[in-house]
mmCIF file of C-alpha atoms and ligand atoms in Angstrom:
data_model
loop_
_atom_site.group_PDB
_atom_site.id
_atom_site.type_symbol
_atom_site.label_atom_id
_atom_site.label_comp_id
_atom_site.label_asym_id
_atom_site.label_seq_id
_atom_site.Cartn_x
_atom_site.Cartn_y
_atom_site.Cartn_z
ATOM 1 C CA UNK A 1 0.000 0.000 0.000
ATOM 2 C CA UNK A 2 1.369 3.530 -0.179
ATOM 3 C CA UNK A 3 0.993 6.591 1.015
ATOM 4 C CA UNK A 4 -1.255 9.810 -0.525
ATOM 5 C CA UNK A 5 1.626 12.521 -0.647
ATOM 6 C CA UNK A 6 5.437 12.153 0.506
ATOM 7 C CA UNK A 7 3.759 14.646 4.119
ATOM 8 C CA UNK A 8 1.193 11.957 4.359
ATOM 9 C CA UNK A 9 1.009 9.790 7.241
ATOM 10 C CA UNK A 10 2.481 6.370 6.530
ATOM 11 C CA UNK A 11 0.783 3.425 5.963
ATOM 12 C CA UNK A 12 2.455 0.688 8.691
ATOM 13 C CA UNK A 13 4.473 -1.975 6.438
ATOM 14 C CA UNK A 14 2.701 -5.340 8.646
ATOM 15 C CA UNK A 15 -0.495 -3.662 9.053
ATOM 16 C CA UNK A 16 -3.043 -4.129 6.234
ATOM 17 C CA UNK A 17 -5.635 -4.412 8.782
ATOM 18 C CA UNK A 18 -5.741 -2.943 13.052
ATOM 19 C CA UNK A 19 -8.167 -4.158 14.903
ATOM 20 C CA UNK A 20 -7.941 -2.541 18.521
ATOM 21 C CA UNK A 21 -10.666 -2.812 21.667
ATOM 22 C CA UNK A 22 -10.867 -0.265 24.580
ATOM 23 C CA UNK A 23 -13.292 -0.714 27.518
ATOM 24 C CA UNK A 24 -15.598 1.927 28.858
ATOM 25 C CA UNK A 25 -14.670 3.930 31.715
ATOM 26 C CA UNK A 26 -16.560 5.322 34.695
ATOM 27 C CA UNK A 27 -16.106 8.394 36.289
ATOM 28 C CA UNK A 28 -15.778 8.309 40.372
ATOM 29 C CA UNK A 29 -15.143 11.921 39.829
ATOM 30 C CA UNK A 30 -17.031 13.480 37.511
ATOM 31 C CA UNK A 31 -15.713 15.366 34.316
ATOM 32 C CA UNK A 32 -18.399 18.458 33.209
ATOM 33 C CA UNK A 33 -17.428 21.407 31.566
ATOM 34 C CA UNK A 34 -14.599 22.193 29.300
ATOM 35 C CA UNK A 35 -12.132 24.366 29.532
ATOM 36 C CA UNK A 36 -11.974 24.791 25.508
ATOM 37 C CA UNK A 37 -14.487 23.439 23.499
ATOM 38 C CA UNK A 38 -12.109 23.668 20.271
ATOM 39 C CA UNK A 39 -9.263 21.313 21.881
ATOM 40 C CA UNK A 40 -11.973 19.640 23.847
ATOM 41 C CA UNK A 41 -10.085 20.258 27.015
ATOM 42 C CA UNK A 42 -11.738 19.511 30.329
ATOM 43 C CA UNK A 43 -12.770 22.304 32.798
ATOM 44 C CA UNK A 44 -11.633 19.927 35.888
ATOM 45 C CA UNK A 45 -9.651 16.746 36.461
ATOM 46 C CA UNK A 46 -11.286 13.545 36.817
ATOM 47 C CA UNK A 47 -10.971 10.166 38.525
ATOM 48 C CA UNK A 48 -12.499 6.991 36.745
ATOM 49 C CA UNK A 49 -12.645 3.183 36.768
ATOM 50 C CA UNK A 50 -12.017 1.113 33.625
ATOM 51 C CA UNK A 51 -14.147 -1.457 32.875
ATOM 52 C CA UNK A 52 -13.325 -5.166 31.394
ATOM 53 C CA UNK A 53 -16.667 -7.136 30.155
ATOM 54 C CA UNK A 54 -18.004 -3.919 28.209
ATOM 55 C CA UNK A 55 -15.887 -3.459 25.049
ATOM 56 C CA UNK A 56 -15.769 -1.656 21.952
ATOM 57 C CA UNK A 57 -13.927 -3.126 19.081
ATOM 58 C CA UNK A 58 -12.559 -1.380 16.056
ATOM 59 C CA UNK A 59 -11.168 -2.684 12.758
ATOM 60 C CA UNK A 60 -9.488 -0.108 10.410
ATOM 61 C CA UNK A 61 -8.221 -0.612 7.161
ATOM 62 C CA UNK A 62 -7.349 1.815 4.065
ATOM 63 C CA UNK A 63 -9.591 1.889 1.536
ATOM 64 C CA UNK A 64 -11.108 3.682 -1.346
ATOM 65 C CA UNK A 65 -13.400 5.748 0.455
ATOM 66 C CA UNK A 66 -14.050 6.740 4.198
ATOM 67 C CA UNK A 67 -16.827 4.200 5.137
ATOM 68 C CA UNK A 68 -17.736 3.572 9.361
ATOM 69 C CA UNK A 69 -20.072 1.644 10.354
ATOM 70 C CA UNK A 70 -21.080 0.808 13.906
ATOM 71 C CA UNK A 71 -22.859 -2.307 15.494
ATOM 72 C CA UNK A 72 -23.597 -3.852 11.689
ATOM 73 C CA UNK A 73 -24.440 -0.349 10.609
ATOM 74 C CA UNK A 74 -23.371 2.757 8.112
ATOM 75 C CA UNK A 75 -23.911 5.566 10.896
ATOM 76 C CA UNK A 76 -23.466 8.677 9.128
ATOM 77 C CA UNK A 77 -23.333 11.405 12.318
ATOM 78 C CA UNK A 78 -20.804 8.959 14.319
ATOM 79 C CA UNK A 79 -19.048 8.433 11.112
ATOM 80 C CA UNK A 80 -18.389 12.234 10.294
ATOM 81 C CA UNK A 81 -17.473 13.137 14.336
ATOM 82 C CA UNK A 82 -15.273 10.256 13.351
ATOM 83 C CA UNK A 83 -13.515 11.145 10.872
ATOM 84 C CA UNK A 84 -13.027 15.039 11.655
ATOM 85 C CA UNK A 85 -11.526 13.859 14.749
ATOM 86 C CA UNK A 86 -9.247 11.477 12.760
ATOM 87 C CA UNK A 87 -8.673 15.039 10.074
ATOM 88 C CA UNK A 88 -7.159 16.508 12.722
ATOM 89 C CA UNK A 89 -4.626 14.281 14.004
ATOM 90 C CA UNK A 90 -3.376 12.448 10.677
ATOM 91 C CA UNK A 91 -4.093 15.292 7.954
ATOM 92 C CA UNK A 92 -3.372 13.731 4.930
ATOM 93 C CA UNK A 93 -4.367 9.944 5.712
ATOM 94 C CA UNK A 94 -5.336 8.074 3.426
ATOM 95 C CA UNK A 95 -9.363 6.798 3.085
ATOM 96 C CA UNK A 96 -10.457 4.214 5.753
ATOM 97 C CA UNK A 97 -12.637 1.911 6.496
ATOM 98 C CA UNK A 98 -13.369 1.269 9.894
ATOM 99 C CA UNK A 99 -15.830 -1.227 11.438
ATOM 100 C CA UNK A 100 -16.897 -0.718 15.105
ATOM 101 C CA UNK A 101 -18.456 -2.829 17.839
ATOM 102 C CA UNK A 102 -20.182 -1.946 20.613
ATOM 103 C CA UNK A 103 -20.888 -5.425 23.277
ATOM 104 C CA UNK A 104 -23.405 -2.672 25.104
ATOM 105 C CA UNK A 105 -25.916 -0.177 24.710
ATOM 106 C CA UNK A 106 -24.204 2.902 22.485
ATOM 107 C CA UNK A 107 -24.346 6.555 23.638
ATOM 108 C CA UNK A 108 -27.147 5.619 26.256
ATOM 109 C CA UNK A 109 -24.924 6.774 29.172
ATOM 110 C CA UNK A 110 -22.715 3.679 29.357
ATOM 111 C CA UNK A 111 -19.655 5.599 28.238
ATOM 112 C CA UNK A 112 -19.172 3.953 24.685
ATOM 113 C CA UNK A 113 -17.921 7.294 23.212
ATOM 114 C CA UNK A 114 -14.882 6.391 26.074
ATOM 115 C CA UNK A 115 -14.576 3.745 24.608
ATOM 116 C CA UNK A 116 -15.015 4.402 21.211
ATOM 117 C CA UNK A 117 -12.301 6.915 20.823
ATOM 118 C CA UNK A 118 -10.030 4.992 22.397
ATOM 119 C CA UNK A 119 -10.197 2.241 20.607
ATOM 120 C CA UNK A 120 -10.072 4.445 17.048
ATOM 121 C CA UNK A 121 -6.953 6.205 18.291
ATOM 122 C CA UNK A 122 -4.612 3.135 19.404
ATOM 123 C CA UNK A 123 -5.944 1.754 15.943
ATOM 124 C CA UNK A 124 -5.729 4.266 13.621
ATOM 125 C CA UNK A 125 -1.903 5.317 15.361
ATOM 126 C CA UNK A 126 -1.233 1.649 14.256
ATOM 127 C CA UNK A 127 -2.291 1.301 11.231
ATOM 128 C CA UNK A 128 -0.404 4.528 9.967
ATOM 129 C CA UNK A 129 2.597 3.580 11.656
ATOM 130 C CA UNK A 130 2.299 6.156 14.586
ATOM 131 C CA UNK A 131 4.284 4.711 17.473
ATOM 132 C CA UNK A 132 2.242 7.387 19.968
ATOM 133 C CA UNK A 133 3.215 6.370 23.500
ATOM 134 C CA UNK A 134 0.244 6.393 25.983
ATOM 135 C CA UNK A 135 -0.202 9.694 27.017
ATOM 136 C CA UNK A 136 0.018 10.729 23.250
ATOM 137 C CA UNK A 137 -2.530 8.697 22.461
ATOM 138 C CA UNK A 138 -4.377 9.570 26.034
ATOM 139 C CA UNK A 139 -4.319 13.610 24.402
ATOM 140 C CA UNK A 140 -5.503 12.600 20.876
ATOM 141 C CA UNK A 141 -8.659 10.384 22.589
ATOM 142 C CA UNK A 142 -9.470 13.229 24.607
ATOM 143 C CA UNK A 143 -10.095 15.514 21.772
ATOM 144 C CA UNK A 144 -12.708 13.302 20.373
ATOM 145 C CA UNK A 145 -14.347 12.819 23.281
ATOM 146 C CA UNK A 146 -13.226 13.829 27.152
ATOM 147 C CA UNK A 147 -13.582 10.697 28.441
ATOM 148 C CA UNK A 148 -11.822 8.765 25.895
ATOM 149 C CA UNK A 149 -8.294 9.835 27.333
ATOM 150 C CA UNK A 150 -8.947 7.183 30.282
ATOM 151 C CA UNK A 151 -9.785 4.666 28.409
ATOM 152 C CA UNK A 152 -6.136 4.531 27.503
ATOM 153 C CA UNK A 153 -4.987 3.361 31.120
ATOM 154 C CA UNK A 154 -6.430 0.329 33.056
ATOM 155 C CA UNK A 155 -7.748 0.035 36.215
ATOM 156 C CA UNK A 156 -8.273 3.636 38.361
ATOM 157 C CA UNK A 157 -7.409 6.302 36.435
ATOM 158 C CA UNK A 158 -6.803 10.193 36.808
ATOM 159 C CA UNK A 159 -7.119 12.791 34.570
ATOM 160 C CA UNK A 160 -5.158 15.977 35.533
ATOM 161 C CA UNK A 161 -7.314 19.282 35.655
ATOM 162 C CA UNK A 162 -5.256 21.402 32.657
ATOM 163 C CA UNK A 163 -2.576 23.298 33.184
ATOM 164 C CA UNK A 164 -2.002 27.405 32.681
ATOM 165 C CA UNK A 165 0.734 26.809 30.739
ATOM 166 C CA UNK A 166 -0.099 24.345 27.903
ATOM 167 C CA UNK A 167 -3.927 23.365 28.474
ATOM 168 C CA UNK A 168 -2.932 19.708 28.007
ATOM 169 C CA UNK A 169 -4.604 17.076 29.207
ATOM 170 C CA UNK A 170 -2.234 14.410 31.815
ATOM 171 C CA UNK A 171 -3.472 10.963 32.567
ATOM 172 C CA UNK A 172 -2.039 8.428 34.480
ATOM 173 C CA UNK A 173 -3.221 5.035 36.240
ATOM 174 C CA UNK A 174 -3.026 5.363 40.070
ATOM 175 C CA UNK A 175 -3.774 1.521 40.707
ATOM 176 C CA UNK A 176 -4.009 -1.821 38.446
ATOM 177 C CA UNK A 177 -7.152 -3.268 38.495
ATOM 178 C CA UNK A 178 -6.026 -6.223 40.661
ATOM 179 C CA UNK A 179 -4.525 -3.808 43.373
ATOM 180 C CA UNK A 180 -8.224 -2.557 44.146
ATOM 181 C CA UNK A 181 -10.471 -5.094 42.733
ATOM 182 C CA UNK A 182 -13.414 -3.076 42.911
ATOM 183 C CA UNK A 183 -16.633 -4.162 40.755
ATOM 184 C CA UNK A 184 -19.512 -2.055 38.807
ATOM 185 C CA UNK A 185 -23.319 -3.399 38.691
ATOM 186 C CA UNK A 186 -25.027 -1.468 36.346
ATOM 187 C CA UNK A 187 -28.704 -1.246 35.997
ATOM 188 C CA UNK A 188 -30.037 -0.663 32.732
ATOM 189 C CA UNK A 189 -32.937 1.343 32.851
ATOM 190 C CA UNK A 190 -33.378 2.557 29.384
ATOM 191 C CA UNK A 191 -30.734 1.645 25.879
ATOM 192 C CA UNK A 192 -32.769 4.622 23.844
ATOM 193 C CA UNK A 193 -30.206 6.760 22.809
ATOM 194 C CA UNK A 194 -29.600 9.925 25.175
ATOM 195 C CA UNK A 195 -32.212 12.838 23.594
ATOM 196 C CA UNK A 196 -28.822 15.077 24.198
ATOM 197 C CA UNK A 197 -25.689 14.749 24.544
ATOM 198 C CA UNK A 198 -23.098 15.979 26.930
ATOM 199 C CA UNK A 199 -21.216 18.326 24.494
ATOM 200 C CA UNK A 200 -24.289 20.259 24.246
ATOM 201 C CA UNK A 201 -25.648 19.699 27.818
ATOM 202 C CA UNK A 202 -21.624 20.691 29.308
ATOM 203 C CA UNK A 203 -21.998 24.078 27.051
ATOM 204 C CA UNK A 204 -25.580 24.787 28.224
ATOM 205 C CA UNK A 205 -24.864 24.712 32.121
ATOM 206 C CA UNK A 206 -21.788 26.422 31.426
ATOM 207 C CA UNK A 207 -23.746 29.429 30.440
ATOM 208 C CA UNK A 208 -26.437 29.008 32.042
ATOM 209 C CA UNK A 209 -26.792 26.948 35.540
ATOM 210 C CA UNK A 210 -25.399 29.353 38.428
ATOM 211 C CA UNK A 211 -24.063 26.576 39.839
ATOM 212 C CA UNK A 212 -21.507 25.750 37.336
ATOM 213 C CA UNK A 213 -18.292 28.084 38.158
ATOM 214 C CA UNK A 214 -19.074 26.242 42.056
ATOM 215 C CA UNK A 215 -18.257 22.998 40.677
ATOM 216 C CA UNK A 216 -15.496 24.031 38.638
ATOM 217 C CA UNK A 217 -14.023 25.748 41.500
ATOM 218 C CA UNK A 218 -14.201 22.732 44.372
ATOM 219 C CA UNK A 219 -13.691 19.783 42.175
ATOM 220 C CA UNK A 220 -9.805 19.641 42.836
ATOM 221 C CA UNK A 221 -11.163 18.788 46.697
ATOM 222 C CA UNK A 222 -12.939 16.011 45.510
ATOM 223 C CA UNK A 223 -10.045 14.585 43.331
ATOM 224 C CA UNK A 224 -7.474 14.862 46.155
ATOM 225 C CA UNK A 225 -9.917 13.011 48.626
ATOM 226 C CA UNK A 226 -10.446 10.410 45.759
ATOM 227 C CA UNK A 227 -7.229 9.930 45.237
ATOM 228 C CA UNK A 228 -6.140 9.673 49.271
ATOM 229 C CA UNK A 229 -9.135 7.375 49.088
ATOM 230 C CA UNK A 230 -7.687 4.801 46.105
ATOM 231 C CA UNK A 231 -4.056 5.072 47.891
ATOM 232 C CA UNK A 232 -5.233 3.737 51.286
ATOM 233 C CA UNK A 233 -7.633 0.989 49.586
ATOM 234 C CA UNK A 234 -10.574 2.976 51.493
ATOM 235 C CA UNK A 235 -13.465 2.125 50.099
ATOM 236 C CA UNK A 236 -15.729 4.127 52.850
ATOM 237 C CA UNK A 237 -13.649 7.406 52.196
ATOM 238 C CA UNK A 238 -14.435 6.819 48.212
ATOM 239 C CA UNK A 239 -18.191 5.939 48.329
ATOM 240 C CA UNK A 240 -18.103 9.305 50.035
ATOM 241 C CA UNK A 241 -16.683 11.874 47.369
ATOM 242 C CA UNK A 242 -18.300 9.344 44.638
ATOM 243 C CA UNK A 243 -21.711 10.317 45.781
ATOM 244 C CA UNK A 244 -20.775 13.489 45.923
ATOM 245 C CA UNK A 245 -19.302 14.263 42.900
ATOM 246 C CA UNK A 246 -22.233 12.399 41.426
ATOM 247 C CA UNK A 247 -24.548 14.737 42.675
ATOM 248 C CA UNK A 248 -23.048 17.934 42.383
ATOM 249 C CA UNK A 249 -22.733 17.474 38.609
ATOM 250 C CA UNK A 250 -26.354 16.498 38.420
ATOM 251 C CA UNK A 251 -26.984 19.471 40.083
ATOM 252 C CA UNK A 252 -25.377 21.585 38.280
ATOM 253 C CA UNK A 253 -27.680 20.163 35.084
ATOM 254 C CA UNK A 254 -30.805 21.046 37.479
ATOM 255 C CA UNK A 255 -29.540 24.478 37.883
ATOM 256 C CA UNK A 256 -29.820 24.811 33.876
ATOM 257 C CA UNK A 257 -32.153 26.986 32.272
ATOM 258 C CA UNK A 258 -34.354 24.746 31.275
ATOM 259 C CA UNK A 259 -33.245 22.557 33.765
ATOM 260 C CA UNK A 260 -31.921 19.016 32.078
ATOM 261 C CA UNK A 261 -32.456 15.663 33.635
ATOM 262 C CA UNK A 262 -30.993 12.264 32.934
ATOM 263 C CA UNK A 263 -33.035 10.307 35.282
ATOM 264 C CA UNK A 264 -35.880 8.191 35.329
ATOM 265 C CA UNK A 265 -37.995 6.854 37.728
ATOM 266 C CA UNK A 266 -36.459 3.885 37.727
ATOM 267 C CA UNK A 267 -32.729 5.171 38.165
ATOM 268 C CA UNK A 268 -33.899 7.690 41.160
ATOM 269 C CA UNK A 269 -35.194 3.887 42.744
ATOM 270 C CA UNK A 270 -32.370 2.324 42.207
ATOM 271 C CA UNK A 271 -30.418 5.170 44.447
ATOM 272 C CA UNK A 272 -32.515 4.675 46.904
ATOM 273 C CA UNK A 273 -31.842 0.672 46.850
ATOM 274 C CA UNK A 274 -28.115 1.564 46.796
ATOM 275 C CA UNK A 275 -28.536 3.995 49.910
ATOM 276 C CA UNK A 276 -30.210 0.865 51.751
ATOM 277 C CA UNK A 277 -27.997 -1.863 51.184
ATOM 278 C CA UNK A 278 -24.776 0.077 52.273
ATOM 279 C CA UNK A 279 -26.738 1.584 55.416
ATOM 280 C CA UNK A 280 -27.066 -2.618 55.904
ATOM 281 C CA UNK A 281 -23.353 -2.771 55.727
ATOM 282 C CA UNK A 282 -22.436 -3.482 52.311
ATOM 283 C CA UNK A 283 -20.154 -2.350 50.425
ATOM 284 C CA UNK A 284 -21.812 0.026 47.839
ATOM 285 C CA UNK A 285 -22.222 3.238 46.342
ATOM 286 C CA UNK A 286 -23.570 4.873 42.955
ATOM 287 C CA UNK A 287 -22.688 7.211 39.935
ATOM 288 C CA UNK A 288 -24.820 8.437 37.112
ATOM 289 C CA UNK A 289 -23.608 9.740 33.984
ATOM 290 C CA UNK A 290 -25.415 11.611 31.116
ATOM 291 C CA UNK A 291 -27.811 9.084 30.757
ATOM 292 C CA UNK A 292 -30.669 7.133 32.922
ATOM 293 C CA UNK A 293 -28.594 4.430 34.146
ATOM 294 C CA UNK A 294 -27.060 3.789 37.620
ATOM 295 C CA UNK A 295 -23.621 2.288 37.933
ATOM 296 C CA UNK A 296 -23.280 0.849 41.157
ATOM 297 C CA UNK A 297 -19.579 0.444 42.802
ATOM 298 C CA UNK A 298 -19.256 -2.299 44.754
ATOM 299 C CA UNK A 299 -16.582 -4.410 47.244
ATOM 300 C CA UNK A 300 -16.308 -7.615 45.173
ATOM 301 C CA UNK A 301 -17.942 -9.470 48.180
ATOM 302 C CA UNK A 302 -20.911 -7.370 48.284
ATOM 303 C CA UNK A 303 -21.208 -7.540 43.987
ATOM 304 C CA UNK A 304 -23.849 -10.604 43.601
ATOM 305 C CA UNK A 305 -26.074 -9.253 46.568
ATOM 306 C CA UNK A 306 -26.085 -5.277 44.620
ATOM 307 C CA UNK A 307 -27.400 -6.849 41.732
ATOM 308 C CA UNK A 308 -29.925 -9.263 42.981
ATOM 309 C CA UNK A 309 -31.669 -6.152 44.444
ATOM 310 C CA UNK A 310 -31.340 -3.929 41.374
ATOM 311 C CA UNK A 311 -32.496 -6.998 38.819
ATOM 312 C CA UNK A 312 -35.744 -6.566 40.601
ATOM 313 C CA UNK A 313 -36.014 -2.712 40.681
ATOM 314 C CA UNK A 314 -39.218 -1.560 38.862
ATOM 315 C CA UNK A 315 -37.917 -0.285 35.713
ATOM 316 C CA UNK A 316 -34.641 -1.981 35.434
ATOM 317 C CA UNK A 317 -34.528 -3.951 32.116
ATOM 318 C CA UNK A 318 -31.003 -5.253 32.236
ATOM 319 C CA UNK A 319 -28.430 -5.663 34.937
ATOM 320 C CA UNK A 320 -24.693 -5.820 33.488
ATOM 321 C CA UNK A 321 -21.468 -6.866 35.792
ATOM 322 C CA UNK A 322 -17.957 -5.641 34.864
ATOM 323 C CA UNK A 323 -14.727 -5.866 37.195
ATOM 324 C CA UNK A 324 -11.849 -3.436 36.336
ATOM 325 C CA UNK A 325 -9.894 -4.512 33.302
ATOM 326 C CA UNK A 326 -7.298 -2.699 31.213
ATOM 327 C CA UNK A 327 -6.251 0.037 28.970
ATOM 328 C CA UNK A 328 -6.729 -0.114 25.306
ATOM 329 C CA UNK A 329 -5.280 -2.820 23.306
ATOM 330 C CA UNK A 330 -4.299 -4.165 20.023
ATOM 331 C CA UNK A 331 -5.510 -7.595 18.514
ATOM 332 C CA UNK A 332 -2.273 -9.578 17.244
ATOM 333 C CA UNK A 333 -3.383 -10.510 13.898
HETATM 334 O O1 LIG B 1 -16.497 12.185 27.220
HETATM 335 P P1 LIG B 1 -17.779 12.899 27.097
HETATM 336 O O2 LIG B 1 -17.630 14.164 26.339
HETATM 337 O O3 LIG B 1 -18.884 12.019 26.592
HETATM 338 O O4 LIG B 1 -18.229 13.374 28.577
HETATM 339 C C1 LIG B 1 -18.503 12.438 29.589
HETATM 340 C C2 LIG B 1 -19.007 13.090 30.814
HETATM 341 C C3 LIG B 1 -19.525 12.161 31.890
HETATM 342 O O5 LIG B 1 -19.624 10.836 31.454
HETATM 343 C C4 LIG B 1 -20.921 12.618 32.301
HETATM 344 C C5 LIG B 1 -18.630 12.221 33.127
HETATM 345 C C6 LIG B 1 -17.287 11.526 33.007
HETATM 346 O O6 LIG B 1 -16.352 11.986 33.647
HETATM 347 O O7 LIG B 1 -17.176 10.518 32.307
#
């Protein structure tokens, strides 16, 4: 194969075909806001957990034409977010084909734009004989979607708030997943695709919900108590600032004008099972991202009794189980 112009990103000798998965991530503490919507740079740092279980697999190749299609299907708006994103990094590339799987419920608040973008970058980077290192790779996710960065790194993740100086984003893993073997439940309590998404919903609040320059301002609180939390294995002290951060950024949507809500009946029931079982002594506590379902972090002790009580939540349709897994990968072919 060769290249489009002698400038060109090159065409990896080995590679005809990259196929690379990333898992989902979950946020602990919450990313809202950006800082610049043109770099996509984050307003605040973050704190997540990556998942294994939930995956989204890519397979790029070069080709005629730019073609993506996702879950069995030409998607057309993914597809051109897609391949601006890819425009920007690799001017000059040559046409693609890319072919991408989601094993879950896509853009319904289960984080598969994390995982998405991650999975696109190690790929494409591949395939066109990039030899990024991590945190490259971690900065070029990011600018398709905020979340993506994390999905680079296994296990518990931060995400740096940016700096004065350069605006970059910095992400590094602060434990492997088998140093705090923590484990999601997450109740499914609608797959319809989110009526809008968090670009547009972060921009909104931004100008408009009094409460956003609050949670800019006191989120670097929350991280450093998260992050004490993950280094002393204290699950207690992160339930805590996970609820919290939870909230606050849901608040901060409820202080929009109109207000915005992600929640449905059946998700505000769930929290309520949550808040039960750990006053019982278990080992549990919630998140909700821009969608309706909860995610429920759990010891892995307590795991099997969390879900038993959300399967039979009014409402919930599904109930999915993920452990924490690792960073985005390649496929040896
Ligand atoms: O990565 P984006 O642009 O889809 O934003 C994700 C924002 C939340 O999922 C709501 C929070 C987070 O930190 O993942």
């Amino acid at each position: 194969m060769t290249q489009s112009s002698s400038n060109s990103p090159r065409l990896s000798d080995d590679a005809a075909t990259v196929t690379a998965t990333a898992h989902p991530n979950i946020a602990l503490v919450k990313y809202w806001g950006k800082a610049s919507e043109a770099r996509n740079i984050p307003a605040v740092g973050s704190l997540s957990l990556t998942l294994d279980g939930l995956a989204t697999t890519t397979r790029v190749a070069a080709a005629g034409e730019d073609r993506f299609e996702l879950n069995g299907n030409a998607d057309a708006g993914m597809g051109q977010r897609a391949f601006a994103f890819l425009d920007q990094y690799w001017p000059g590339r040559p046409a693609l084909d890319i072919v991408s799987d989601n094993n879950f419920p896509t853009a319904a608040g289960l984080a598969s734009s994390a995982s998405g973008f991650a999975a696109l970058t190690l790929a494409v980077d591949t395939l066109l004989d990039g030899g990024r290192d991590r945190e490259s790779l971690a900065q070029c996710a990011g600018s398709g979607s905020g979340s993506a960065a994390r999905s680079l790194f296994g296990g518990v993740v931060r995400l740096d708030p940016p700096t004065q100086a350069d605006g970059d984003i910095r992400v590094r893993q602060l434990a492997e997943a088998s140093d705090f073997p923590l484990e999601l439940v997450i109740a499914v309590t609608s797959a319809v695709r989110k009526p809008i998404g968090s670009t547009e919903a972060m921009r909104a609040t931004a100008a408009t919900s009094p409460y956003f320059d609050a949670w800019v301002r006191d989120q670097s609180q929350d991280l450093a108590a998260a992050e004490q939390a993950v280094a002393a294995r204290d699950f207690d002290a992160l339930a805590a600032v996970t609820e919290k951060s939870c909230m606050k950024m849901h608040a901060v949507m409820l202080g929009n004008d109109p207000w915005l809500l992600y929640w449905n009946a059946a998700t505000v029931a769930c929290i309520h099972e949550v808040r039960v079982l750990r006053a019982s002594g278990l080992g549990v506590c919630f998140t909700i991202d821009a969608g309706p379902q909860l995610k429920a972090v759990c010891l892995p002790g307590d795991a099997d009794r969390v879900a038993d009580t959300l399967e039979g939540v009014d409402g919930v349709t599904d109930v999915l189980r993920a452990s924490l897994g690792r960073g985005a990968f390649l496929h040896t072919p």
